[in-house]
PDB file of C-alpha atoms and ligand atoms in Angstrom:
ATOM      1  CA  MET A   1       6.057 -11.805  21.344  1.00 92.00           C
ATOM      2  CA  ASN A   2       5.394 -12.896  17.774  1.00 95.00           C
ATOM      3  CA  LEU A   3       1.970 -13.993  16.731  1.00 96.00           C
ATOM      4  CA  ILE A   4       0.211 -15.413  13.676  1.00 98.00           C
ATOM      5  CA  LEU A   5      -3.463 -14.672  13.100  1.00 98.00           C
ATOM      6  CA  LEU A   6      -4.788 -17.615  11.113  1.00 98.00           C
ATOM      7  CA  GLY A   7      -8.222 -17.973   9.558  1.00 97.00           C
ATOM      8  CA  PRO A   8     -10.154 -17.720   6.316  1.00 96.00           C
ATOM      9  CA  PRO A   9     -10.527 -14.468   4.384  1.00 94.00           C
ATOM     10  CA  GLY A  10     -13.083 -12.259   6.132  1.00 92.00           C
ATOM     11  CA  ALA A  11     -12.596 -13.909   9.550  1.00 95.00           C
ATOM     12  CA  GLY A  12     -11.636 -10.568  11.100  1.00 93.00           C
ATOM     13  CA  LYS A  13      -7.856 -11.025  11.278  1.00 95.00           C
ATOM     14  CA  GLY A  14      -7.174  -7.471  10.073  1.00 91.00           C
ATOM     15  CA  THR A  15      -9.616  -5.933  12.564  1.00 91.00           C
ATOM     16  CA  GLN A  16      -8.121  -7.854  15.493  1.00 95.00           C
ATOM     17  CA  ALA A  17      -4.560  -7.123  14.358  1.00 94.00           C
ATOM     18  CA  ARG A  18      -5.288  -3.368  14.325  1.00 91.00           C
ATOM     19  CA  ILE A  19      -6.737  -3.566  17.866  1.00 93.00           C
ATOM     20  CA  LEU A  20      -3.607  -5.400  19.062  1.00 93.00           C
ATOM     21  CA  VAL A  21      -1.288  -2.896  17.377  1.00 92.00           C
ATOM     22  CA  GLU A  22      -2.965  -0.090  19.340  1.00 90.00           C
ATOM     23  CA  LYS A  23      -2.717  -1.994  22.612  1.00 88.00           C
ATOM     24  CA  ARG A  24       0.846  -3.303  22.327  1.00 86.00           C
ATOM     25  CA  ASN A  25       3.976  -2.452  20.393  1.00 83.00           C
ATOM     26  CA  PHE A  26       3.333  -4.858  17.526  1.00 90.00           C
ATOM     27  CA  ASP A  27       4.135  -4.387  13.864  1.00 92.00           C
ATOM     28  CA  GLN A  28       1.313  -5.820  11.728  1.00 93.00           C
ATOM     29  CA  ILE A  29       2.496  -7.588   8.586  1.00 95.00           C
ATOM     30  CA  ALA A  30      -0.610  -7.947   6.421  1.00 95.00           C
ATOM     31  CA  THR A  31       0.634  -9.563   3.232  1.00 97.00           C
ATOM     32  CA  GLY A  32      -2.582  -8.774   1.307  1.00 95.00           C
ATOM     33  CA  ASP A  33      -2.129  -5.042   2.118  1.00 93.00           C
ATOM     34  CA  LEU A  34       1.570  -5.154   1.156  1.00 95.00           C
ATOM     35  CA  LEU A  35       0.685  -6.717  -2.206  1.00 97.00           C
ATOM     36  CA  ARG A  36      -2.170  -4.267  -2.854  1.00 94.00           C
ATOM     37  CA  ASN A  37       0.294  -1.405  -2.198  1.00 94.00           C
ATOM     38  CA  GLU A  38       2.656  -2.865  -4.776  1.00 96.00           C
ATOM     39  CA  ILE A  39      -0.236  -3.012  -7.275  1.00 96.00           C
ATOM     40  CA  ARG A  40      -1.254   0.589  -6.518  1.00 94.00           C
ATOM     41  CA  ASN A  41       2.357   1.750  -7.036  1.00 96.00           C
ATOM     42  CA  GLN A  42       2.611  -0.294 -10.254  1.00 97.00           C
ATOM     43  CA  THR A  43       5.896  -1.894  -9.210  1.00 96.00           C
ATOM     44  CA  VAL A  44       7.340  -4.953 -10.983  1.00 96.00           C
ATOM     45  CA  LEU A  45       5.989  -7.123  -8.157  1.00 96.00           C
ATOM     46  CA  GLY A  46       2.606  -5.373  -8.279  1.00 97.00           C
ATOM     47  CA  ASN A  47       2.256  -5.940 -12.020  1.00 97.00           C
ATOM     48  CA  LYS A  48       3.245  -9.582 -11.581  1.00 97.00           C
ATOM     49  CA  VAL A  49       0.648 -10.373  -8.876  1.00 97.00           C
ATOM     50  CA  LYS A  50      -2.273  -8.158  -9.983  1.00 96.00           C
ATOM     51  CA  SER A  51      -4.221 -10.720 -12.020  1.00 96.00           C
ATOM     52  CA  ILE A  52      -3.540 -13.520  -9.492  1.00 96.00           C
ATOM     53  CA  ILE A  53      -4.974 -11.468  -6.641  1.00 94.00           C
ATOM     54  CA  GLU A  54      -7.951 -10.206  -8.616  1.00 92.00           C
ATOM     55  CA  SER A  55      -8.905 -13.763  -9.578  1.00 90.00           C
ATOM     56  CA  GLY A  56      -8.605 -15.022  -5.981  1.00 90.00           C
ATOM     57  CA  GLY A  57      -5.517 -17.214  -6.550  1.00 92.00           C
ATOM     58  CA  LEU A  58      -2.454 -17.495  -4.313  1.00 95.00           C
ATOM     59  CA  VAL A  59       0.832 -15.769  -5.080  1.00 97.00           C
ATOM     60  CA  ASP A  60       3.724 -18.259  -5.315  1.00 98.00           C
ATOM     61  CA  ASP A  61       5.651 -19.208  -2.179  1.00 98.00           C
ATOM     62  CA  ASN A  62       9.060 -17.829  -3.239  1.00 98.00           C
ATOM     63  CA  THR A  63       7.622 -14.392  -3.945  1.00 98.00           C
ATOM     64  CA  MET A  64       5.831 -14.334  -0.589  1.00 98.00           C
ATOM     65  CA  ILE A  65       8.847 -15.574   1.359  1.00 97.00           C
ATOM     66  CA  ASP A  66      11.068 -12.901  -0.263  1.00 96.00           C
ATOM     67  CA  LEU A  67       8.495 -10.244   0.625  1.00 96.00           C
ATOM     68  CA  ILE A  68       8.448 -11.268   4.303  1.00 96.00           C
ATOM     69  CA  SER A  69      12.206 -11.682   4.427  1.00 95.00           C
ATOM     70  CA  ASN A  70      12.752  -8.137   3.095  1.00 93.00           C
ATOM     71  CA  TYR A  71      10.194  -6.780   5.546  1.00 93.00           C
ATOM     72  CA  LEU A  72      11.898  -8.424   8.543  1.00 92.00           C
ATOM     73  CA  TYR A  73      15.296  -7.091   7.458  1.00 89.00           C
ATOM     74  CA  ALA A  74      13.957  -3.563   7.033  1.00 89.00           C
ATOM     75  CA  SER A  75      12.035  -3.375  10.315  1.00 85.00           C
ATOM     76  CA  ASN A  76      13.535  -2.324  13.635  1.00 80.00           C
ATOM     77  CA  ASN A  77      10.673  -3.878  15.536  1.00 75.00           C
ATOM     78  CA  LYS A  78      10.968  -7.268  17.192  1.00 79.00           C
ATOM     79  CA  GLN A  79       7.281  -8.002  17.740  1.00 90.00           C
ATOM     80  CA  PHE A  80       5.165  -8.993  14.779  1.00 95.00           C
ATOM     81  CA  ILE A  81       1.615  -9.998  14.020  1.00 96.00           C
ATOM     82  CA  PHE A  82       1.547 -12.000  10.809  1.00 97.00           C
ATOM     83  CA  ASP A  83      -1.830 -11.485   9.134  1.00 96.00           C
ATOM     84  CA  GLY A  84      -2.358 -13.485   5.928  1.00 96.00           C
ATOM     85  CA  PHE A  85       1.047 -15.197   6.135  1.00 98.00           C
ATOM     86  CA  PRO A  86       1.831 -18.085   6.153  1.00 98.00           C
ATOM     87  CA  ARG A  87      -0.837 -19.547   3.857  1.00 97.00           C
ATOM     88  CA  THR A  88       0.994 -22.760   2.896  1.00 98.00           C
ATOM     89  CA  ILE A  89       3.108 -25.321   4.745  1.00 98.00           C
ATOM     90  CA  ALA A  90       6.151 -24.226   2.679  1.00 98.00           C
ATOM     91  CA  GLN A  91       5.623 -20.629   3.878  1.00 98.00           C
ATOM     92  CA  ALA A  92       5.291 -21.842   7.494  1.00 98.00           C
ATOM     93  CA  ILE A  93       8.590 -23.746   7.265  1.00 98.00           C
ATOM     94  CA  ALA A  94      10.284 -20.707   5.689  1.00 98.00           C
ATOM     95  CA  LEU A  95       8.905 -18.442   8.437  1.00 97.00           C
ATOM     96  CA  ASP A  96      10.343 -20.727  11.148  1.00 96.00           C
ATOM     97  CA  LYS A  97      13.755 -20.441   9.455  1.00 96.00           C
ATOM     98  CA  LEU A  98      13.520 -16.661   8.978  1.00 95.00           C
ATOM     99  CA  LEU A  99      12.569 -16.047  12.603  1.00 94.00           C
ATOM    100  CA  HIS A 100      15.411 -18.274  13.754  1.00 94.00           C
ATOM    101  CA  LYS A 101      17.825 -16.289  11.562  1.00 92.00           C
ATOM    102  CA  HIS A 102      16.689 -13.065  13.275  1.00 90.00           C
ATOM    103  CA  ASN A 103      16.955 -14.614  16.766  1.00 91.00           C
ATOM    104  CA  MET A 104      13.214 -14.455  17.112  1.00 92.00           C
ATOM    105  CA  GLN A 105      10.610 -17.075  17.823  1.00 93.00           C
ATOM    106  CA  LEU A 106       6.964 -17.671  17.103  1.00 96.00           C
ATOM    107  CA  ASP A 107       5.004 -17.659  20.363  1.00 96.00           C
ATOM    108  CA  ALA A 108       1.400 -18.269  19.394  1.00 97.00           C
ATOM    109  CA  VAL A 109      -0.954 -18.902  16.497  1.00 98.00           C
ATOM    110  CA  ILE A 110      -4.511 -17.720  17.006  1.00 98.00           C
ATOM    111  CA  LYS A 111      -7.047 -19.191  14.614  1.00 98.00           C
ATOM    112  CA  LEU A 112     -10.374 -17.450  14.070  1.00 98.00           C
ATOM    113  CA  GLY A 113     -13.005 -19.952  12.893  1.00 97.00           C
ATOM    114  CA  VAL A 114     -16.001 -18.718  10.865  1.00 96.00           C
ATOM    115  CA  ASP A 115     -18.556 -20.654   8.742  1.00 96.00           C
ATOM    116  CA  ASP A 116     -18.223 -20.255   4.961  1.00 95.00           C
ATOM    117  CA  ASP A 117     -21.734 -18.863   4.351  1.00 93.00           C
ATOM    118  CA  ILE A 118     -21.163 -16.117   6.911  1.00 94.00           C
ATOM    119  CA  LEU A 119     -17.818 -15.294   5.292  1.00 94.00           C
ATOM    120  CA  VAL A 120     -19.372 -14.951   1.838  1.00 94.00           C
ATOM    121  CA  LYS A 121     -21.979 -12.533   3.213  1.00 93.00           C
ATOM    122  CA  ARG A 122     -19.340 -10.597   5.196  1.00 92.00           C
ATOM    123  CA  ILE A 123     -16.839 -10.263   2.357  1.00 93.00           C
ATOM    124  CA  SER A 124     -19.127  -9.642  -0.583  1.00 92.00           C
ATOM    125  CA  GLY A 125     -20.799  -6.726   1.256  1.00 94.00           C
ATOM    126  CA  ARG A 126     -17.710  -4.899   2.426  1.00 93.00           C
ATOM    127  CA  TYR A 127     -16.304  -1.666   0.984  1.00 95.00           C
ATOM    128  CA  ASN A 128     -14.070   1.237   2.034  1.00 95.00           C
ATOM    129  CA  CYS A 129     -13.938   4.983   1.856  1.00 96.00           C
ATOM    130  CA  SER A 130     -11.521   5.755  -1.008  1.00 95.00           C
ATOM    131  CA  THR A 131     -10.173   8.804   0.845  1.00 96.00           C
ATOM    132  CA  CYS A 132      -9.508   7.685   4.444  1.00 94.00           C
ATOM    133  CA  GLY A 133      -9.909   3.890   4.146  1.00 89.00           C
ATOM    134  CA  ALA A 134     -12.700   3.591   6.771  1.00 91.00           C
ATOM    135  CA  GLY A 135     -14.479   0.238   6.408  1.00 91.00           C
ATOM    136  CA  TYR A 136     -18.228  -0.196   5.757  1.00 95.00           C
ATOM    137  CA  HIS A 137     -20.658  -2.993   4.922  1.00 94.00           C
ATOM    138  CA  ASP A 138     -23.862  -3.151   2.847  1.00 95.00           C
ATOM    139  CA  PHE A 139     -25.775  -4.838   5.721  1.00 92.00           C
ATOM    140  CA  PHE A 140     -23.760  -4.670   8.920  1.00 89.00           C
ATOM    141  CA  GLN A 141     -22.140  -1.220   8.921  1.00 92.00           C
ATOM    142  CA  LYS A 142     -23.658   1.430   6.688  1.00 96.00           C
ATOM    143  CA  PRO A 143     -22.489   5.052   6.914  1.00 97.00           C
ATOM    144  CA  THR A 144     -24.815   7.174   9.086  1.00 97.00           C
ATOM    145  CA  ILE A 145     -25.669   9.360   6.074  1.00 97.00           C
ATOM    146  CA  ASP A 146     -26.134   7.238   2.976  1.00 96.00           C
ATOM    147  CA  GLY A 147     -23.150   7.644   0.611  1.00 96.00           C
ATOM    148  CA  VAL A 148     -21.104   9.877   2.964  1.00 97.00           C
ATOM    149  CA  CYS A 149     -18.102   8.643   4.965  1.00 97.00           C
ATOM    150  CA  ASN A 150     -18.686   9.092   8.742  1.00 97.00           C
ATOM    151  CA  ASN A 151     -15.015   9.780   9.248  1.00 95.00           C
ATOM    152  CA  CYS A 152     -13.908  12.217   6.518  1.00 97.00           C
ATOM    153  CA  LYS A 153     -17.226  13.067   4.731  1.00 97.00           C
ATOM    154  CA  SER A 154     -15.897  11.811   1.398  1.00 97.00           C
ATOM    155  CA  THR A 155     -18.522  10.508  -1.037  1.00 97.00           C
ATOM    156  CA  HIS A 156     -16.103   8.165  -2.836  1.00 97.00           C
ATOM    157  CA  PHE A 157     -16.047   4.494  -1.935  1.00 97.00           C
ATOM    158  CA  SER A 158     -14.367   1.434  -3.421  1.00 95.00           C
ATOM    159  CA  ARG A 159     -14.598  -2.340  -3.248  1.00 95.00           C
ATOM    160  CA  ARG A 160     -11.754  -4.839  -3.597  1.00 92.00           C
ATOM    161  CA  LYS A 161     -11.905  -6.535  -7.003  1.00 91.00           C
ATOM    162  CA  ASP A 162     -11.495  -9.944  -5.307  1.00 91.00           C
ATOM    163  CA  ASP A 163     -14.502  -9.426  -2.998  1.00 93.00           C
ATOM    164  CA  THR A 164     -17.172 -10.673  -5.457  1.00 92.00           C
ATOM    165  CA  GLU A 165     -19.159 -13.771  -4.425  1.00 91.00           C
ATOM    166  CA  ASP A 166     -17.541 -16.052  -7.062  1.00 91.00           C
ATOM    167  CA  THR A 167     -14.019 -14.975  -6.159  1.00 92.00           C
ATOM    168  CA  VAL A 168     -14.731 -15.302  -2.442  1.00 92.00           C
ATOM    169  CA  ARG A 169     -15.903 -18.903  -2.984  1.00 93.00           C
ATOM    170  CA  SER A 170     -12.701 -19.688  -4.872  1.00 91.00           C
ATOM    171  CA  ARG A 171     -10.569 -18.026  -2.146  1.00 92.00           C
ATOM    172  CA  LEU A 172     -12.378 -20.138   0.472  1.00 95.00           C
ATOM    173  CA  LYS A 173     -11.765 -23.312  -1.530  1.00 94.00           C
ATOM    174  CA  SER A 174      -8.056 -22.586  -1.659  1.00 93.00           C
ATOM    175  CA  TYR A 175      -8.113 -21.719   2.071  1.00 96.00           C
ATOM    176  CA  HIS A 176      -9.626 -25.125   2.938  1.00 96.00           C
ATOM    177  CA  ASN A 177      -7.321 -27.105   0.613  1.00 96.00           C
ATOM    178  CA  ILE A 178      -4.044 -25.290   1.097  1.00 97.00           C
ATOM    179  CA  THR A 179      -4.089 -23.142   4.235  1.00 97.00           C
ATOM    180  CA  ASP A 180      -6.196 -25.163   6.672  1.00 96.00           C
ATOM    181  CA  PRO A 181      -3.485 -27.877   7.042  1.00 96.00           C
ATOM    182  CA  LEU A 182      -1.527 -25.200   8.957  1.00 98.00           C
ATOM    183  CA  THR A 183      -3.942 -25.807  11.851  1.00 98.00           C
ATOM    184  CA  ASP A 184      -2.444 -29.272  12.429  1.00 98.00           C
ATOM    185  CA  TYR A 185       1.068 -27.991  11.689  1.00 98.00           C
ATOM    186  CA  TYR A 186       0.884 -25.472  14.547  1.00 98.00           C
ATOM    187  CA  ASP A 187      -1.218 -27.687  16.834  1.00 98.00           C
ATOM    188  CA  SER A 188       1.460 -30.370  16.712  1.00 97.00           C
ATOM    189  CA  ARG A 189       3.988 -27.696  17.772  1.00 97.00           C
ATOM    190  CA  ASN A 190       1.768 -26.606  20.715  1.00 96.00           C
ATOM    191  CA  LYS A 191       1.333 -23.095  19.327  1.00 97.00           C
ATOM    192  CA  LEU A 192      -2.348 -23.186  18.373  1.00 98.00           C
ATOM    193  CA  HIS A 193      -5.227 -21.354  20.084  1.00 98.00           C
ATOM    194  CA  GLN A 194      -8.671 -21.606  18.444  1.00 97.00           C
ATOM    195  CA  ILE A 195     -11.282 -18.890  18.855  1.00 97.00           C
ATOM    196  CA  ASN A 196     -14.870 -18.605  17.623  1.00 97.00           C
ATOM    197  CA  GLY A 197     -14.578 -15.835  15.025  1.00 96.00           C
ATOM    198  CA  MET A 198     -18.379 -15.499  14.840  1.00 95.00           C
ATOM    199  CA  ALA A 199     -18.605 -13.803  18.241  1.00 95.00           C
ATOM    200  CA  ASP A 200     -18.634  -9.981  18.368  1.00 93.00           C
ATOM    201  CA  VAL A 201     -15.417  -8.001  17.826  1.00 93.00           C
ATOM    202  CA  ILE A 202     -15.040  -7.028  21.514  1.00 95.00           C
ATOM    203  CA  SER A 203     -15.461 -10.581  22.872  1.00 97.00           C
ATOM    204  CA  ILE A 204     -12.960 -11.929  20.324  1.00 97.00           C
ATOM    205  CA  SER A 205     -10.519  -9.173  21.211  1.00 96.00           C
ATOM    206  CA  SER A 206     -10.768  -9.939  24.923  1.00 96.00           C
ATOM    207  CA  GLU A 207     -10.135 -13.659  24.265  1.00 97.00           C
ATOM    208  CA  ILE A 208      -7.072 -12.710  22.201  1.00 96.00           C
ATOM    209  CA  ASN A 209      -5.872 -10.449  25.025  1.00 95.00           C
ATOM    210  CA  GLN A 210      -6.101 -13.310  27.499  1.00 95.00           C
ATOM    211  CA  ILE A 211      -3.805 -15.320  25.234  1.00 95.00           C
ATOM    212  CA  THR A 212      -1.311 -12.519  24.498  1.00 94.00           C
ATOM    213  CA  ASP A 213      -1.199 -11.570  28.215  1.00 92.00           C
ATOM    214  CA  GLN A 214       0.550 -14.898  28.813  1.00 91.00           C
ATOM    215  CA  TYR A 215       3.473 -13.762  26.652  1.00 87.00           C
ATOM    216  CA  CYS A 216       3.685  -9.977  27.223  1.00 78.00           C
ATOM    217  CA  ASN A 217       4.470  -8.064  30.420  1.00 64.00           C
TER     218      ASN A 217
HETATM  219  P1  LIG B   1      -5.846 -10.887   1.946  1.00 52.13           P
HETATM  220  O1  LIG B   1      -5.908  -9.383   2.000  1.00 52.13           O
HETATM  221  O2  LIG B   1      -5.063 -11.483   3.084  1.00 52.13           O
HETATM  222  O3  LIG B   1      -7.205 -11.528   1.763  1.00 52.13           O
HETATM  223  O4  LIG B   1      -4.986 -11.254   0.627  1.00 52.13           O
HETATM  224  C1  LIG B   1      -5.422 -10.879  -0.650  1.00 52.13           C
HETATM  225  C2  LIG B   1      -4.748 -11.736  -1.704  1.00 52.13           C
HETATM  226  O5  LIG B   1      -3.316 -11.542  -1.661  1.00 52.13           O
HETATM  227  C3  LIG B   1      -4.924 -13.244  -1.552  1.00 52.13           C
HETATM  228  O6  LIG B   1      -6.171 -13.712  -2.069  1.00 52.13           O
HETATM  229  C4  LIG B   1      -3.730 -13.772  -2.350  1.00 52.13           C
HETATM  230  O7  LIG B   1      -3.947 -13.634  -3.733  1.00 52.13           O
HETATM  231  C5  LIG B   1      -2.635 -12.768  -1.976  1.00 52.13           C
HETATM  232  N1  LIG B   1      -1.882 -13.198  -0.779  1.00 52.13           N
HETATM  233  C6  LIG B   1      -1.825 -12.554   0.434  1.00 52.13           C
HETATM  234  N2  LIG B   1      -1.046 -13.216   1.285  1.00 52.13           N
HETATM  235  C7  LIG B   1      -0.613 -14.325   0.622  1.00 52.13           C
HETATM  236  C8  LIG B   1       0.211 -15.431   0.976  1.00 52.13           C
HETATM  237  N3  LIG B   1       0.753 -15.538   2.219  1.00 52.13           N
HETATM  238  N4  LIG B   1       0.450 -16.375   0.049  1.00 52.13           N
HETATM  239  C9  LIG B   1      -0.074 -16.290  -1.194  1.00 52.13           C
HETATM  240  N5  LIG B   1      -0.861 -15.284  -1.607  1.00 52.13           N
HETATM  241  C10 LIG B   1      -1.144 -14.300  -0.707  1.00 52.13           C
END
């Protein structure tokens, strides 16, 4: 099956996608991660999108559609979770066409709904271990020993440059104006499932499993 995880930044799409990847043979396409990799590797694309991402803006549709198109061509997998794509109606239309071209179809869109104030608190407190990538939070998930990664014992941590409160508010504004119309787009195509993204990770995951069970053996 092919699945889109829809929802505002910080709704938990990445966390749920990783749980699904472990459970089933999905390939997670997280466009934010792909773009951050390009920035880290200082590629032409990375240099082009760096300031847009750091200021909380959206990368243009053609660039994003090319990125997804190349990814689908390069992958042998036939089951994808799209995480962070599409973010505009133009991207959604392009995705329909791309899937059709690859003899694939979109089965379900799962939207995680979370209130803005909770998202700001979630996102502006999050950080990662710079060595192994383990995720932490200033309030909700501190390392057991202050300043030491539980997983690899590194003492180096980093925060995304676009996770400051001001940038989060601007990312949320663009989510509501530009991405939220995708809810109606997919609802009118009978693909949409809405879940309360403010419940705990395990309850959300079990709701998602109930949905994906309908499409997987
Ligand atoms: P994310 O990790 O999904 O929060 O994405 C981080 C940033 O990457 C976003 O704020 C955008 O600047 C950019 N980005 C990721 N996916 C897309 C997309 N589908 N369309 C436009 N920009 C995107």
